[in-house]
Amino acid sequence: MRKPFVAGNWKMNTDGRSGVALAQAIASGSLQQASRKVTVAVCPPFVYLQSVAMALRASSVAVGAQDIYFESNGAFTGEVSASMLKDIGCTYVLCGHSERRHVIGEKDVLINKKVAAAIVGGLLPILCVGELLGEREESKTEEVVTRQMKEGLVGLSDEKVAAVTIAYEPVWAIGTGRTATPQQAQEVHNFIRNLLAEMYDTPLAESIRILYGGSVKPDNAADLMGQQDIDGLLVGGASLKADDFLAIIRAAV
Ligand code: 13P
């Protein structure tokens, strides 16, 4: 059985004080019961990771980074390695988020190195995939997702892939208020699971969690979670409001 997983991606939001307050509100909000049934993580900006991790250390809420660099140390100005993230208490790391792909310009080859480095460094990567609006309109969703999955995971053994979570985030649904319908999301999630079975094997594909992201809100979370291949939610905007994020966690139980 796949344990539901709800992760909040704070993106480039909050400040030191509000980030810690948000983390504390999430930790103390009715999570005690839910947390046993749902994996919960928050992904603050790099500079607040340590203070948020400290604020959450007595709770079951995990901390994730929004990005990573694939080298372990050295002359890579501005970059942050897996061991540094691990050192300050991170468990997860987003790799290939759509904003990194489409705003910053990251390609699959780089994303693959990040996924691999995260696993070697003891972190659990969340590989984000998803098509642009134009690609969906041209019926290229499966083609794009296949490329992102195959290139993103290339070279990883079965054992390593078991550490990966996939997040399907259609780019047209991110921050737009335009959620994929539960059926649209389920279709792609099922496609991704079948693809994983093809790339690895069925038991492994059945064990990997596939999250949906893109305008997830308290009022659509339960319907999305009701789909067979939707194992969790990667939440942007609504993860910045403790009440909304807590409501989404409850909807995922
Ligand atoms: P929104 O929930 O704000 O649409 O963002 C989704 C997302 O990109 C999460 O990583």
GROMACS .gro file of C-alpha atoms and ligand atoms in nm:
model
  263
    1MET     CA    1   0.000   0.000   0.000
    2ARG     CA    2   0.122   0.346  -0.086
    3LYS     CA    3   0.101   0.589   0.206
    4PRO     CA    4  -0.052   0.922   0.099
    5PHE     CA    5   0.200   1.205   0.073
    6VAL     CA    6   0.123   1.576   0.089
    7ALA     CA    7   0.408   1.819   0.026
    8GLY     CA    8   0.399   2.197   0.033
    9ASN     CA    9   0.624   2.383  -0.208
   10TRP     CA   10   0.663   2.733  -0.070
   11LYS     CA   11   0.856   2.846  -0.379
   12MET     CA   12   1.017   3.191  -0.331
   13ASN     CA   13   0.779   3.297  -0.055
   14THR     CA   14   0.775   3.367   0.321
   15ASP     CA   15   1.048   3.529   0.526
   16GLY     CA   16   1.235   3.392   0.826
   17ARG     CA   17   0.968   3.474   1.079
   18SER     CA   18   0.659   3.385   0.875
   19GLY     CA   19   0.819   3.063   0.749
   20VAL     CA   20   0.883   2.938   1.102
   21ALA     CA   21   0.534   3.047   1.210
   22LEU     CA   22   0.380   2.861   0.916
   23ALA     CA   23   0.581   2.548   0.995
   24GLN     CA   24   0.477   2.563   1.361
   25ALA     CA   25   0.112   2.607   1.268
   26ILE     CA   26   0.131   2.305   1.037
   27ALA     CA   27   0.305   2.096   1.303
   28SER     CA   28   0.058   2.182   1.574
   29GLY     CA   29  -0.258   2.183   1.361
   30SER     CA   30  -0.463   1.867   1.389
   31LEU     CA   31  -0.176   1.667   1.246
   32GLN     CA   32  -0.126   1.426   1.529
   33GLN     CA   33  -0.382   1.182   1.398
   34ALA     CA   34  -0.340   1.251   1.031
   35SER     CA   35   0.037   1.229   1.037
   36ARG     CA   36   0.033   0.858   1.108
   37LYS     CA   37  -0.162   0.804   0.790
   38VAL     CA   38  -0.008   1.069   0.566
   39THR     CA   39   0.350   1.166   0.493
   40VAL     CA   40   0.373   1.545   0.522
   41ALA     CA   41   0.660   1.762   0.406
   42VAL     CA   42   0.723   2.131   0.350
   43CYS     CA   43   0.979   2.275   0.108
   44PRO     CA   44   1.086   2.626   0.216
   45PRO     CA   45   1.342   2.843   0.036
   46PHE     CA   46   1.704   2.738   0.095
   47VAL     CA   47   1.779   3.019   0.339
   48TYR     CA   48   1.498   2.918   0.575
   49LEU     CA   49   1.549   2.541   0.559
   50GLN     CA   50   1.750   2.525   0.877
   51SER     CA   51   1.517   2.736   1.090
   52VAL     CA   52   1.213   2.551   0.958
   53ALA     CA   53   1.382   2.216   1.020
   54MET     CA   54   1.456   2.325   1.377
   55ALA     CA   55   1.096   2.433   1.427
   56LEU     CA   56   0.974   2.095   1.301
   57ARG     CA   57   1.227   1.868   1.472
   58ALA     CA   58   0.984   1.739   1.735
   59SER     CA   59   0.707   1.688   1.479
   60SER     CA   60   0.643   1.432   1.209
   61VAL     CA   61   0.650   1.695   0.935
   62ALA     CA   62   0.951   1.643   0.710
   63VAL     CA   63   1.152   1.911   0.535
   64GLY     CA   64   1.241   1.917   0.168
   65ALA     CA   65   1.455   2.148  -0.043
   66GLN     CA   66   1.330   2.295  -0.369
   67ASP     CA   67   1.648   2.219  -0.561
   68ILE     CA   68   1.994   2.066  -0.529
   69TYR     CA   69   2.322   2.063  -0.718
   70PHE     CA   70   2.466   1.730  -0.829
   71GLU     CA   71   2.828   1.782  -0.722
   72SER     CA   72   2.913   1.704  -0.362
   73ASN     CA   73   3.135   2.007  -0.295
   74GLY     CA   74   3.381   2.242  -0.462
   75ALA     CA   75   3.388   2.553  -0.675
   76PHE     CA   76   3.018   2.579  -0.767
   77THR     CA   77   2.925   2.929  -0.658
   78GLY     CA   78   2.571   2.961  -0.534
   79GLU     CA   79   2.494   2.590  -0.537
   80VAL     CA   80   2.393   2.357  -0.255
   81SER     CA   81   2.481   1.986  -0.231
   82ALA     CA   82   2.296   1.680  -0.102
   83SER     CA   83   2.525   1.648   0.197
   84MET     CA   84   2.459   2.009   0.297
   85LEU     CA   85   2.084   1.953   0.273
   86LYS     CA   86   2.110   1.631   0.470
   87ASP     CA   87   2.328   1.806   0.727
   88ILE     CA   88   2.058   2.060   0.812
   89GLY     CA   89   1.777   1.808   0.837
   90CYS     CA   90   1.629   1.773   0.490
   91THR     CA   91   1.466   1.447   0.389
   92TYR     CA   92   1.327   1.532   0.046
   93VAL     CA   93   1.429   1.742  -0.251
   94LEU     CA   94   1.231   1.856  -0.554
   95CYS     CA   95   1.407   1.786  -0.883
   96GLY     CA   96   1.301   1.934  -1.215
   97HIS     CA   97   1.013   2.145  -1.091
   98SER     CA   98   0.838   2.308  -1.386
   99GLU     CA   99   0.961   2.653  -1.283
  100ARG     CA  100   1.317   2.527  -1.287
  101ARG     CA  101   1.259   2.368  -1.625
  102HIS     CA  102   1.074   2.656  -1.789
  103VAL     CA  103   1.185   2.970  -1.604
  104ILE     CA  104   1.544   2.877  -1.520
  105GLY     CA  105   1.597   2.650  -1.821
  106GLU     CA  106   1.694   2.315  -1.665
  107LYS     CA  107   1.710   2.022  -1.904
  108ASP     CA  108   1.644   1.653  -1.844
  109VAL     CA  109   2.016   1.568  -1.842
  110LEU     CA  110   2.083   1.803  -1.551
  111ILE     CA  111   1.768   1.693  -1.368
  112ASN     CA  112   1.880   1.330  -1.397
  113LYS     CA  113   2.214   1.417  -1.234
  114LYS     CA  114   2.029   1.591  -0.952
  115VAL     CA  115   1.799   1.293  -0.890
  116ALA     CA  116   2.097   1.056  -0.883
  117ALA     CA  117   2.301   1.283  -0.654
  118ALA     CA  118   2.009   1.320  -0.416
  119ILE     CA  119   1.977   0.943  -0.378
  120VAL     CA  120   2.350   0.887  -0.337
  121GLY     CA  121   2.348   1.164  -0.075
  122GLY     CA  122   2.069   0.996   0.123
  123LEU     CA  123   1.785   1.227   0.021
  124LEU     CA  124   1.452   1.125  -0.130
  125PRO     CA  125   1.402   1.306  -0.463
  126ILE     CA  126   1.063   1.414  -0.593
  127LEU     CA  127   1.098   1.416  -0.971
  128CYS     CA  128   0.852   1.663  -1.124
  129VAL     CA  129   0.716   1.607  -1.473
  130GLY     CA  130   0.438   1.767  -1.674
  131GLU     CA  131   0.343   1.914  -2.008
  132LEU     CA  132   0.290   2.274  -2.123
  133LEU     CA  133  -0.055   2.384  -2.236
  134GLY     CA  134   0.049   2.383  -2.602
  135GLU     CA  135   0.185   2.030  -2.565
  136ARG     CA  136  -0.145   1.908  -2.419
  137GLU     CA  137  -0.338   2.081  -2.697
  138GLU     CA  138  -0.120   1.901  -2.950
  139SER     CA  139  -0.187   1.570  -2.771
  140LYS     CA  140   0.180   1.546  -2.673
  141THR     CA  141   0.128   1.491  -2.299
  142GLU     CA  142   0.233   1.125  -2.304
  143GLU     CA  143   0.531   1.194  -2.528
  144VAL     CA  144   0.657   1.475  -2.303
  145VAL     CA  145   0.601   1.284  -1.980
  146THR     CA  146   0.771   0.974  -2.125
  147ARG     CA  147   1.078   1.177  -2.217
  148GLN     CA  148   1.094   1.349  -1.878
  149MET     CA  149   1.054   1.017  -1.696
  150LYS     CA  150   1.301   0.818  -1.905
  151GLU     CA  151   1.566   1.089  -1.918
  152GLY     CA  152   1.509   1.191  -1.557
  153LEU     CA  153   1.558   0.838  -1.427
  154VAL     CA  154   1.817   0.709  -1.673
  155GLY     CA  155   2.093   0.501  -1.515
  156LEU     CA  156   1.912   0.443  -1.186
  157SER     CA  157   1.896   0.086  -1.057
  158ASP     CA  158   1.568  -0.060  -0.927
  159GLU     CA  159   1.697  -0.012  -0.576
  160LYS     CA  160   1.764   0.357  -0.635
  161VAL     CA  161   1.436   0.423  -0.813
  162ALA     CA  162   1.255   0.291  -0.506
  163ALA     CA  163   1.370   0.612  -0.330
  164VAL     CA  164   1.199   0.835  -0.587
  165THR     CA  165   0.857   1.000  -0.571
  166ILE     CA  166   0.709   1.129  -0.896
  167ALA     CA  167   0.504   1.450  -0.911
  168TYR     CA  168   0.286   1.506  -1.214
  169GLU     CA  169   0.232   1.880  -1.247
  170PRO     CA  170   0.074   1.991  -1.573
  171VAL     CA  171   0.233   2.332  -1.630
  172TRP     CA  172  -0.099   2.485  -1.739
  173ALA     CA  173  -0.248   2.402  -1.398
  174ILE     CA  174   0.029   2.556  -1.187
  175GLY     CA  175  -0.069   2.879  -1.017
  176THR     CA  176  -0.351   2.932  -1.264
  177GLY     CA  177  -0.648   2.815  -1.058
  178ARG     CA  178  -0.714   2.577  -1.346
  179THR     CA  179  -0.679   2.231  -1.191
  180ALA     CA  180  -0.666   1.921  -1.404
  181THR     CA  181  -0.991   1.732  -1.348
  182PRO     CA  182  -0.949   1.421  -1.133
  183GLN     CA  183  -1.004   1.215  -1.450
  184GLN     CA  184  -0.744   1.406  -1.651
  185ALA     CA  185  -0.492   1.365  -1.369
  186GLN     CA  186  -0.575   0.997  -1.315
  187GLU     CA  187  -0.524   0.927  -1.684
  188VAL     CA  188  -0.169   1.063  -1.676
  189HIS     CA  189  -0.091   0.907  -1.337
  190ASN     CA  190  -0.199   0.569  -1.470
  191PHE     CA  191   0.012   0.627  -1.780
  192ILE     CA  192   0.313   0.707  -1.559
  193ARG     CA  193   0.261   0.396  -1.348
  194ASN     CA  194   0.242   0.177  -1.657
  195LEU     CA  195   0.554   0.344  -1.787
  196LEU     CA  196   0.735   0.266  -1.459
  197ALA     CA  197   0.623  -0.097  -1.490
  198GLU     CA  198   0.769  -0.104  -1.840
  199MET     CA  199   1.093   0.063  -1.732
  200TYR     CA  200   1.132  -0.148  -1.415
  201ASP     CA  201   0.867  -0.398  -1.304
  202THR     CA  202   0.512  -0.402  -1.179
  203PRO     CA  203   0.579  -0.441  -0.805
  204LEU     CA  204   0.820  -0.146  -0.815
  205ALA     CA  205   0.574   0.063  -1.020
  206GLU     CA  206   0.300  -0.022  -0.769
  207SER     CA  207   0.517   0.091  -0.479
  208ILE     CA  208   0.620   0.433  -0.615
  209ARG     CA  209   0.410   0.729  -0.506
  210ILE     CA  210   0.285   0.962  -0.778
  211LEU     CA  211   0.171   1.304  -0.655
  212TYR     CA  212  -0.047   1.549  -0.842
  213GLY     CA  213   0.032   1.920  -0.838
  214GLY     CA  214  -0.132   2.224  -0.997
  215SER     CA  215  -0.388   2.448  -0.822
  216VAL     CA  216  -0.462   2.197  -0.547
  217LYS     CA  217  -0.699   2.356  -0.294
  218PRO     CA  218  -0.895   2.228   0.006
  219ASP     CA  219  -1.206   2.196  -0.209
  220ASN     CA  220  -1.055   1.978  -0.483
  221ALA     CA  221  -0.807   1.772  -0.278
  222ALA     CA  222  -1.044   1.491  -0.180
  223ASP     CA  223  -1.166   1.434  -0.536
  224LEU     CA  224  -0.810   1.419  -0.665
  225MET     CA  225  -0.706   1.182  -0.385
  226GLY     CA  226  -1.003   0.962  -0.468
  227GLN     CA  227  -0.834   0.853  -0.790
  228GLN     CA  228  -0.663   0.517  -0.788
  229ASP     CA  229  -0.321   0.633  -0.906
  230ILE     CA  230  -0.308   0.966  -0.725
  231ASP     CA  231  -0.106   0.897  -0.411
  232GLY     CA  232  -0.060   1.248  -0.285
  233LEU     CA  233  -0.048   1.617  -0.364
  234LEU     CA  234   0.226   1.872  -0.427
  235VAL     CA  235   0.077   2.201  -0.320
  236GLY     CA  236   0.202   2.550  -0.409
  237GLY     CA  237  -0.011   2.852  -0.320
  238ALA     CA  238  -0.241   2.675  -0.076
  239SER     CA  239   0.057   2.545   0.124
  240LEU     CA  240   0.132   2.903   0.233
  241LYS     CA  241  -0.187   2.917   0.440
  242ALA     CA  242  -0.173   2.679   0.737
  243ASP     CA  243  -0.550   2.628   0.746
  244ASP     CA  244  -0.569   2.541   0.377
  245PHE     CA  245  -0.268   2.311   0.391
  246LEU     CA  246  -0.407   2.133   0.698
  247ALA     CA  247  -0.742   2.090   0.524
  248ILE     CA  248  -0.562   1.936   0.224
  249ILE     CA  249  -0.374   1.698   0.456
  250ARG     CA  250  -0.702   1.590   0.614
  251ALA     CA  251  -0.852   1.536   0.270
  252ALA     CA  252  -0.563   1.302   0.188
  253VAL     CA  253  -0.621   1.066   0.482
  25413P     P1  254   0.007   2.584  -0.722
  25413P     O1  255  -0.054   2.488  -0.619
  25413P     O2  256   0.026   2.721  -0.668
  25413P     O3  257  -0.065   2.575  -0.851
  25413P     O4  258   0.156   2.529  -0.748
  25413P     C1  259   0.176   2.396  -0.779
  25413P     C2  260   0.320   2.367  -0.776
  25413P     O5  261   0.395   2.410  -0.863
  25413P     C3  262   0.372   2.286  -0.665
  25413P     O6  263   0.503   2.248  -0.687
   0.00000   0.00000   0.00000
